[in-house]
XYZ file of C-alpha atoms in Angstrom:
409
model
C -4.740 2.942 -2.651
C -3.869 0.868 -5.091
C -2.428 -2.052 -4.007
C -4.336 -2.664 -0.553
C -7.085 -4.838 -2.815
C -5.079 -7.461 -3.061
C -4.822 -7.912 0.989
C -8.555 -6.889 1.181
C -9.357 -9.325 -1.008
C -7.291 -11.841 1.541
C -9.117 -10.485 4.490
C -12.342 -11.143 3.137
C -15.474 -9.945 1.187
C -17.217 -7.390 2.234
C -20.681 -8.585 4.154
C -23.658 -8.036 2.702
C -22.076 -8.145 -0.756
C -23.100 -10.460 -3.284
C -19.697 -11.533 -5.846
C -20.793 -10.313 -9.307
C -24.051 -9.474 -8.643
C -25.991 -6.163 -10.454
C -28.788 -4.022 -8.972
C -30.842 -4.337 -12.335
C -32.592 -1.622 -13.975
C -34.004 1.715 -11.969
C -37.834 1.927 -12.403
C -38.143 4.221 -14.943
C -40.370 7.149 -14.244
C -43.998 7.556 -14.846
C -45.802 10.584 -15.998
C -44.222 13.482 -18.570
C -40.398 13.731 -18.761
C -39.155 17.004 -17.219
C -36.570 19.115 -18.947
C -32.837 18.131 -17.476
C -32.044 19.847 -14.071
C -30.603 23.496 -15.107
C -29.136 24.546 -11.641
C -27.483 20.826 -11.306
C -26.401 21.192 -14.815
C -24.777 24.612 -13.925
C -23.034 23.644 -11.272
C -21.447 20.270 -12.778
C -20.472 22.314 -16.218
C -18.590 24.892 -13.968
C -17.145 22.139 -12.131
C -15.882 20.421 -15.287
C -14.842 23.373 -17.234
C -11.920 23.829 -14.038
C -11.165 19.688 -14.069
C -10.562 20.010 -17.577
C -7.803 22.629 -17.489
C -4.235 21.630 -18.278
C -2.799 24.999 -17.909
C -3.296 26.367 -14.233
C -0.270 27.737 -11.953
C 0.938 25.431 -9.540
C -0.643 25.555 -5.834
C 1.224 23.089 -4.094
C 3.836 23.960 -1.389
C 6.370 26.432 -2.284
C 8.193 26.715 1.038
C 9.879 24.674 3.056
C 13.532 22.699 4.354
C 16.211 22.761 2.219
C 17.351 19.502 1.287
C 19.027 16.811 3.929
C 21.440 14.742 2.212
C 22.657 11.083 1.974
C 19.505 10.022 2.631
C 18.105 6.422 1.179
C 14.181 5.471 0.461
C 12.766 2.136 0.289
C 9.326 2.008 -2.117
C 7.480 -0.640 -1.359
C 5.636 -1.602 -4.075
C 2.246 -4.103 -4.109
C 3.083 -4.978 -7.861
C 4.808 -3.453 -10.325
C 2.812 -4.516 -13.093
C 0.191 -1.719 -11.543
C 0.689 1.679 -14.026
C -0.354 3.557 -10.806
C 1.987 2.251 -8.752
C 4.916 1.916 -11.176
C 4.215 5.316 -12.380
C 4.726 6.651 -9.098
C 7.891 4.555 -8.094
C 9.560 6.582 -11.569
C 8.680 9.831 -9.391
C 10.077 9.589 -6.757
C 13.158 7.884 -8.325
C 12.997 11.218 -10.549
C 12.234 13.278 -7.354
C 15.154 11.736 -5.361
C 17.607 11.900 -8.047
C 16.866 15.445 -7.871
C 17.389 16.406 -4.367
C 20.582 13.584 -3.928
C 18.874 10.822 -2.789
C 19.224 7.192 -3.716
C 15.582 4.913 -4.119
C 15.402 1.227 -3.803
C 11.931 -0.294 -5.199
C 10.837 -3.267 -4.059
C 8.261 -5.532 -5.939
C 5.809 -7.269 -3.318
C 4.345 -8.807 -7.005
C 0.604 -8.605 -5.647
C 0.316 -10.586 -2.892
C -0.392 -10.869 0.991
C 2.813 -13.061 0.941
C 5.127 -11.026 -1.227
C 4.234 -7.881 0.205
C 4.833 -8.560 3.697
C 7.950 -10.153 2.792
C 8.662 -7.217 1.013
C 8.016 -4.355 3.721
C 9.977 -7.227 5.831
C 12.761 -7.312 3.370
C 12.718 -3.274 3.416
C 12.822 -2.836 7.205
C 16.168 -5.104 7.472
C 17.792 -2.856 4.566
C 17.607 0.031 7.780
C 16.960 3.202 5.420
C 15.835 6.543 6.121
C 12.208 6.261 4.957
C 9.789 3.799 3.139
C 7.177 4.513 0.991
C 4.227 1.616 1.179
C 3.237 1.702 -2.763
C -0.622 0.852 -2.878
C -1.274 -1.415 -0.088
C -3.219 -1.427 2.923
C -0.540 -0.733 5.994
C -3.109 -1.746 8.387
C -2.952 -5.545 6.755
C 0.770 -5.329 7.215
C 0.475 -4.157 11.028
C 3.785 -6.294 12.340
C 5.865 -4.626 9.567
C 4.233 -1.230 10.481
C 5.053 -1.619 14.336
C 8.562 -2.783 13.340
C 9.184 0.500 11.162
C 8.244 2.427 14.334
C 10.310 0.884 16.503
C 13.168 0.970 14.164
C 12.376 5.230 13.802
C 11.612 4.913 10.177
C 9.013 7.508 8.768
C 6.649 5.753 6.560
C 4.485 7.687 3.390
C 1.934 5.932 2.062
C 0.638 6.206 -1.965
C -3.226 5.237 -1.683
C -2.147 3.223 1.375
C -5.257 4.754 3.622
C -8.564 6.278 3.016
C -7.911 9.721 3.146
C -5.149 12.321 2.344
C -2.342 13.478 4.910
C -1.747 12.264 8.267
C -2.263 8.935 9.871
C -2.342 8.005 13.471
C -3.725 4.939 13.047
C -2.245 2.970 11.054
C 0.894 6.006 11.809
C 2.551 7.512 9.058
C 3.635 10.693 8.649
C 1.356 11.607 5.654
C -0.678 9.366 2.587
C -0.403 11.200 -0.604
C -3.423 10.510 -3.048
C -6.460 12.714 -4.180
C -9.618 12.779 -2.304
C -11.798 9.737 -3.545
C -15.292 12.463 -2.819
C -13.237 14.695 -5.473
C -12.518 11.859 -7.763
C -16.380 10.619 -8.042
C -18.354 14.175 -8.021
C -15.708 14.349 -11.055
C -16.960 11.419 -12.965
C -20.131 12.173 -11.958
C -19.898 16.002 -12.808
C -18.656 15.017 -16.200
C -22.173 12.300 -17.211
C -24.296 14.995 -15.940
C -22.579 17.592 -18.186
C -22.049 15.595 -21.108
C -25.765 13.784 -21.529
C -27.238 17.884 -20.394
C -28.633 16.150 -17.413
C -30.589 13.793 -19.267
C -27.897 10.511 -19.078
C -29.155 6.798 -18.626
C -26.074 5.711 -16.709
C -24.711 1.943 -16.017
C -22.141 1.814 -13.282
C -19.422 -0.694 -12.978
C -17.713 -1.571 -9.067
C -15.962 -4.126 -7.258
C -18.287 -4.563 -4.134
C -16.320 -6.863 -2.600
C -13.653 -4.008 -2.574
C -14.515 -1.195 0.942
C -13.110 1.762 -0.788
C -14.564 0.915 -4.271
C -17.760 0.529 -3.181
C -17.819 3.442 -0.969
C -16.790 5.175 -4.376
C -19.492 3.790 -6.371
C -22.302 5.059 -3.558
C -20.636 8.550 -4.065
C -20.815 8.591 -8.115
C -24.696 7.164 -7.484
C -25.424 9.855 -5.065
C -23.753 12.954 -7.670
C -25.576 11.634 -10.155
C -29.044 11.617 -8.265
C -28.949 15.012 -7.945
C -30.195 15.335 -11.317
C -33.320 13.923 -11.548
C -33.268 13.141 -15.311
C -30.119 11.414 -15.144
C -31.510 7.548 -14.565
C -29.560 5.221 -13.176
C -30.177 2.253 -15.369
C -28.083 -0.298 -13.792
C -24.806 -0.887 -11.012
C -22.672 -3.801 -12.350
C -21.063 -5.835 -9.244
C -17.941 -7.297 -11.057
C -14.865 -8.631 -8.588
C -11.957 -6.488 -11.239
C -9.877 -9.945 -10.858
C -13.216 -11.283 -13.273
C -13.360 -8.297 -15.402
C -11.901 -9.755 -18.070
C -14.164 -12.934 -18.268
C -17.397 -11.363 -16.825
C -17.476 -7.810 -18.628
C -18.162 -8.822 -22.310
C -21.051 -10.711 -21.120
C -22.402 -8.510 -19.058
C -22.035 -5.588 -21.270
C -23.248 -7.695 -23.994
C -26.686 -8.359 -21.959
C -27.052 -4.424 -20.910
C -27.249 -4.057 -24.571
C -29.325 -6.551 -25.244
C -31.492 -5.144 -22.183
C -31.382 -1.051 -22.388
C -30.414 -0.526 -25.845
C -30.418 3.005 -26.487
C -31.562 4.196 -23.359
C -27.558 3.079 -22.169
C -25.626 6.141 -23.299
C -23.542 6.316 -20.242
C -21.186 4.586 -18.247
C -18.585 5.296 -15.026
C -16.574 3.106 -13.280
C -14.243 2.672 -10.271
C -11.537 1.648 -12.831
C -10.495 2.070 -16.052
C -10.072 -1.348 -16.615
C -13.626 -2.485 -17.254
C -13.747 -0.230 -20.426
C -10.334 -2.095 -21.430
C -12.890 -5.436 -21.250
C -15.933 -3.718 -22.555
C -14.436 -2.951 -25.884
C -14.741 -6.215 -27.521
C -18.244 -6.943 -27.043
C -19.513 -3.293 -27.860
C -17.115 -3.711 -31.122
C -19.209 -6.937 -31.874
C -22.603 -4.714 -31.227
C -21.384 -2.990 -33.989
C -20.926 0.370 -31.761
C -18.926 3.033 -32.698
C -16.047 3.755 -30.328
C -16.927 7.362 -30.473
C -20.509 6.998 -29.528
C -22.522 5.759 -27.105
C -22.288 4.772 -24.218
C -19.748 7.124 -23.727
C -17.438 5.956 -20.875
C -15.049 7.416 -17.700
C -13.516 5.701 -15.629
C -12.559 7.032 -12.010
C -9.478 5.403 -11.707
C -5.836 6.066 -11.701
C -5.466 7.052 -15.244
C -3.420 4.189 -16.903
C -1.459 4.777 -20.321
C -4.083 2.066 -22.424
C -6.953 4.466 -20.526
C -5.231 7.611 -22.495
C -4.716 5.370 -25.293
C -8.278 4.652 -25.712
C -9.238 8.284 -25.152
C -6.850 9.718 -27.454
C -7.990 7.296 -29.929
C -12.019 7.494 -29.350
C -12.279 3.774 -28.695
C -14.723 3.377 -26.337
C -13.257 5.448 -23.370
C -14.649 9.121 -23.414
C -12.801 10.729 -20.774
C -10.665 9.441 -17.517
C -9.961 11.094 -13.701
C -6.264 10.323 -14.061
C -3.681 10.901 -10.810
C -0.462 13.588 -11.034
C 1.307 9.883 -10.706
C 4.746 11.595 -11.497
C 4.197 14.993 -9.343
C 3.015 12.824 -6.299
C 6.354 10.759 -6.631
C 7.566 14.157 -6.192
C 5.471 15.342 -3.483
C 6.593 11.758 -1.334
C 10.448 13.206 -1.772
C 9.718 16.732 -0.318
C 7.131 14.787 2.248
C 10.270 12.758 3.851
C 12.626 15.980 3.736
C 9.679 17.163 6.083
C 9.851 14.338 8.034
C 13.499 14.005 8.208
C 13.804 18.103 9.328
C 11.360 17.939 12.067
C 8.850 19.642 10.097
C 5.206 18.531 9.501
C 3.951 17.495 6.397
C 2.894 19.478 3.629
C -0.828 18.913 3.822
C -1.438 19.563 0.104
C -3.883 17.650 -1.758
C -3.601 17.497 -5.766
C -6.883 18.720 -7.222
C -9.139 16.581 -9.816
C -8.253 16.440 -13.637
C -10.692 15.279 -15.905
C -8.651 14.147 -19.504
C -10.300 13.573 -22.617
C -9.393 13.638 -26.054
C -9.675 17.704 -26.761
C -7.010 18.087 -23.865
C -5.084 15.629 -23.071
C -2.505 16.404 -26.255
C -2.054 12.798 -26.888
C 0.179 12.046 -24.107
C -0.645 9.146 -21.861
C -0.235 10.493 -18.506
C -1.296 13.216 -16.456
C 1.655 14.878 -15.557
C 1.094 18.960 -14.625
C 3.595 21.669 -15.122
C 5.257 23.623 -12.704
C 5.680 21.150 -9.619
C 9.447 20.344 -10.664
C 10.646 23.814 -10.485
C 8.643 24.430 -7.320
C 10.040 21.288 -5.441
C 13.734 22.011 -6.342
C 13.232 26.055 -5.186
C 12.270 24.678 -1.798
C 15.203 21.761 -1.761
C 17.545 24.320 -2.630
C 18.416 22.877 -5.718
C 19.395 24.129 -9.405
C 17.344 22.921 -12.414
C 19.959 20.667 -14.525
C 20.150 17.364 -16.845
C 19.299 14.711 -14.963
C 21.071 11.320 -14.664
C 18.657 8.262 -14.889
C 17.061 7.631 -11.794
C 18.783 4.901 -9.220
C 17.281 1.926 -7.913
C 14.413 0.399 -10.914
C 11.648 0.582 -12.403
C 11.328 -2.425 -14.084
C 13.469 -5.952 -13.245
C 12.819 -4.659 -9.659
C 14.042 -6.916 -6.128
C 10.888 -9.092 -5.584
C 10.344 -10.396 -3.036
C 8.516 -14.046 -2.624
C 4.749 -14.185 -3.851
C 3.033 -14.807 -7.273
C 1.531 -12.276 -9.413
C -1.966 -12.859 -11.445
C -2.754 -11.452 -14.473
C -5.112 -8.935 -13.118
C -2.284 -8.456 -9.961
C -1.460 -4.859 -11.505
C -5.199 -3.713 -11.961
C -6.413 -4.097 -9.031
C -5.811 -1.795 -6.331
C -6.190 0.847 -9.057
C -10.033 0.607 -8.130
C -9.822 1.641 -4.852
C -8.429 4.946 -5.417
């Protein structure tokens, strides 16, 4: 959900959360060290063995309604200066141009304001569908009820919690991996890579529901190893990463030394801020604390991967084949059929696989989605509506606008 953190953030902090604040250091255990946790370690190297393939068939849908034509889709987008959410927005331009379709994206630039002016600004343009691009429908709930009254199917991108179906707020499906997936991923990966004997720092936004709730899940994968210490949980609001993570990473240094020689958090980002000050610790990017983030999977997170700079290894999103999987998802809607119900699995990138690129993007999904549609593989015409330059509608965007909602999913 990447762009709901904005309007979260508008709504209010989470109770019960204190802005910026860190756990501090596990009590270390007392009496002899034990030798990792073999069945734990079993499990989580099996586990990451399968994230890390790149070369499995395709096991989405493979039938359904032949295309409907003439039909026009709205995305919605919270900012475009989000990779997630700009990544996906090139899908289904991609997707549409394939099936016939013609896309209109929408920058709501990262704001309460803009956004609702946005979905506002959508609604009045009457089209056949609108995708809500990383926001939080439920903080948009006039715009929501006036879609519905109008007749016009909405698909979210990381717009709810979970996967598929919503009632409440109601659209016909929410296309994003599950976020239990995402962090027994991460957390597979530290447990596999330290041989169950990690001393892990974790980075979250607790003033952020769904990043929190992601956070609690990486803790509780990586407590089933008992030899896998969780040294510390850095509270940092992602809107202050880039003025509060040097420091902080500069006094976990300072404080664990080399018992730090992990690290996973919600998003990317943090390791993006982290950089500098390990660089002036005089740490090699290719060594500890080796880093993933359980984010969305940004280019500059590849880029740091591909380049051993301080990034180990990300849990990136299909952001291309999802675009893809929105199209088909409205040519459900739009027959009278129900939605498709898949769910991408987990990818874990790191250097060794990830080729260099600087996306996730799987094979096999293209030729899948046009079978169904009823339509021919050929050379493709740049996509309608944009990608960048996009409509915006009225709202500022912060620096950190685009990074934001990538921690919640």
């Amino acid at each position: 959900m990447a762009g709901a953190v904005v309007l979260a953030a508008a709504a209010g902090v989470v109770a019960g959360c204190e802005r910026g604040a860190s756990t501090g250091p596990a009590p270390l255990p007392t009496g002899p060290a034990r030798p990792g946790c073999p069945a734990v370690l079993g499990r989580a190297q099996a586990a990451v063995r399968q994230a890390e393939k790149t070369d499995f068939a395709w096991n989405g849908p493979t039938t359904g309604p032949t295309a409907v034509s003439g039909k026009d889709i709205v995305f919605v987008a919270q900012t475009m200066t989000n990779p997630g959410v700009a990544g996906t927005a090139k899908g289904v331009q991609e997707a549409a141009n394939a099936i016939g379709w013609h896309v209109r994206v929408i920058d709501g630039q990262g704001t309460p304001a803009g956004i609702e002016a946005a979905f506002s600004q959508a609604i009045a343009l009457r089209p056949s569908g609108i995708v809500i691009g990383g926001f939080d429908p439920r903080l948009t709930s006039h715009q929501v009820a006036k879609a519905d009254e109008e007749h016009i199917p909405l698909i979210g991108w990381h717009a709810v919690d979970s996967p598929g179906p919503s009632g409440s707020p109601r659209l016909f499906t929410n296309v994003t991996t599950r976020v239990e997936d995402v962090a027994k991923a991460s957390a597979d990966w530290v447990i596999t890579d330290s041989r169950g004997t990690a001393g892990v720092v974790v980075f979250t936004d607790a003033s952020i529901p769904f990043a929190k709730n992601k956070s609690e899940l990486i803790k509780k994968q990586l407590a089933a190893c008992p030899d896998v210490r969780l040294l510390s949980e850095e509270n940092i609001p992602i809107p202050d990463s880039s003025s509060r993570t040097p420091q902080e990473v500069s006094s976990l240094l300072s404080r664990f030394r080399d018992r730090w020689t992990h690290s996973v958090a919600i998003n990317d980002v943090y390791f993006a801020d982290a950089a500098p000050a390990l660089r002036a610790a005089r740490k090699k990017g290719a060594g500890a604390p080796f880093n993933i983030g359980a984010g969305d999977g940004d280019p500059s997170a590849f880029q740091r991967i591909n380049s051993r700079q301080f990034q180990a290894a990300t849990v990136p999103e299909a952001l291309t084949e999802q675009g893809w999987q929105i199209v088909d998802e409205f040519n459900r809607a739009f027959s009278g059929e129900p939605a498709s119900g898949y769910v991408a699995p987990v990818h874990i990138a790191t250097a060794a696989n990830s080729g260099g690129v600087t996306s996730w993007d799987p094979r096999g999904y293209r030729v899948a989605y046009r079978r169904i549609w009823g339509r021919r593989a050929s050379r493709m015409r740049p996509p309608g509506g944009c990608v960048t330059g996009c409509e915006q509608a009225p709202g500022r965007s912060g620096r950190r606008a685009g990074q934001i909602r990538d921690a919640a999913r």
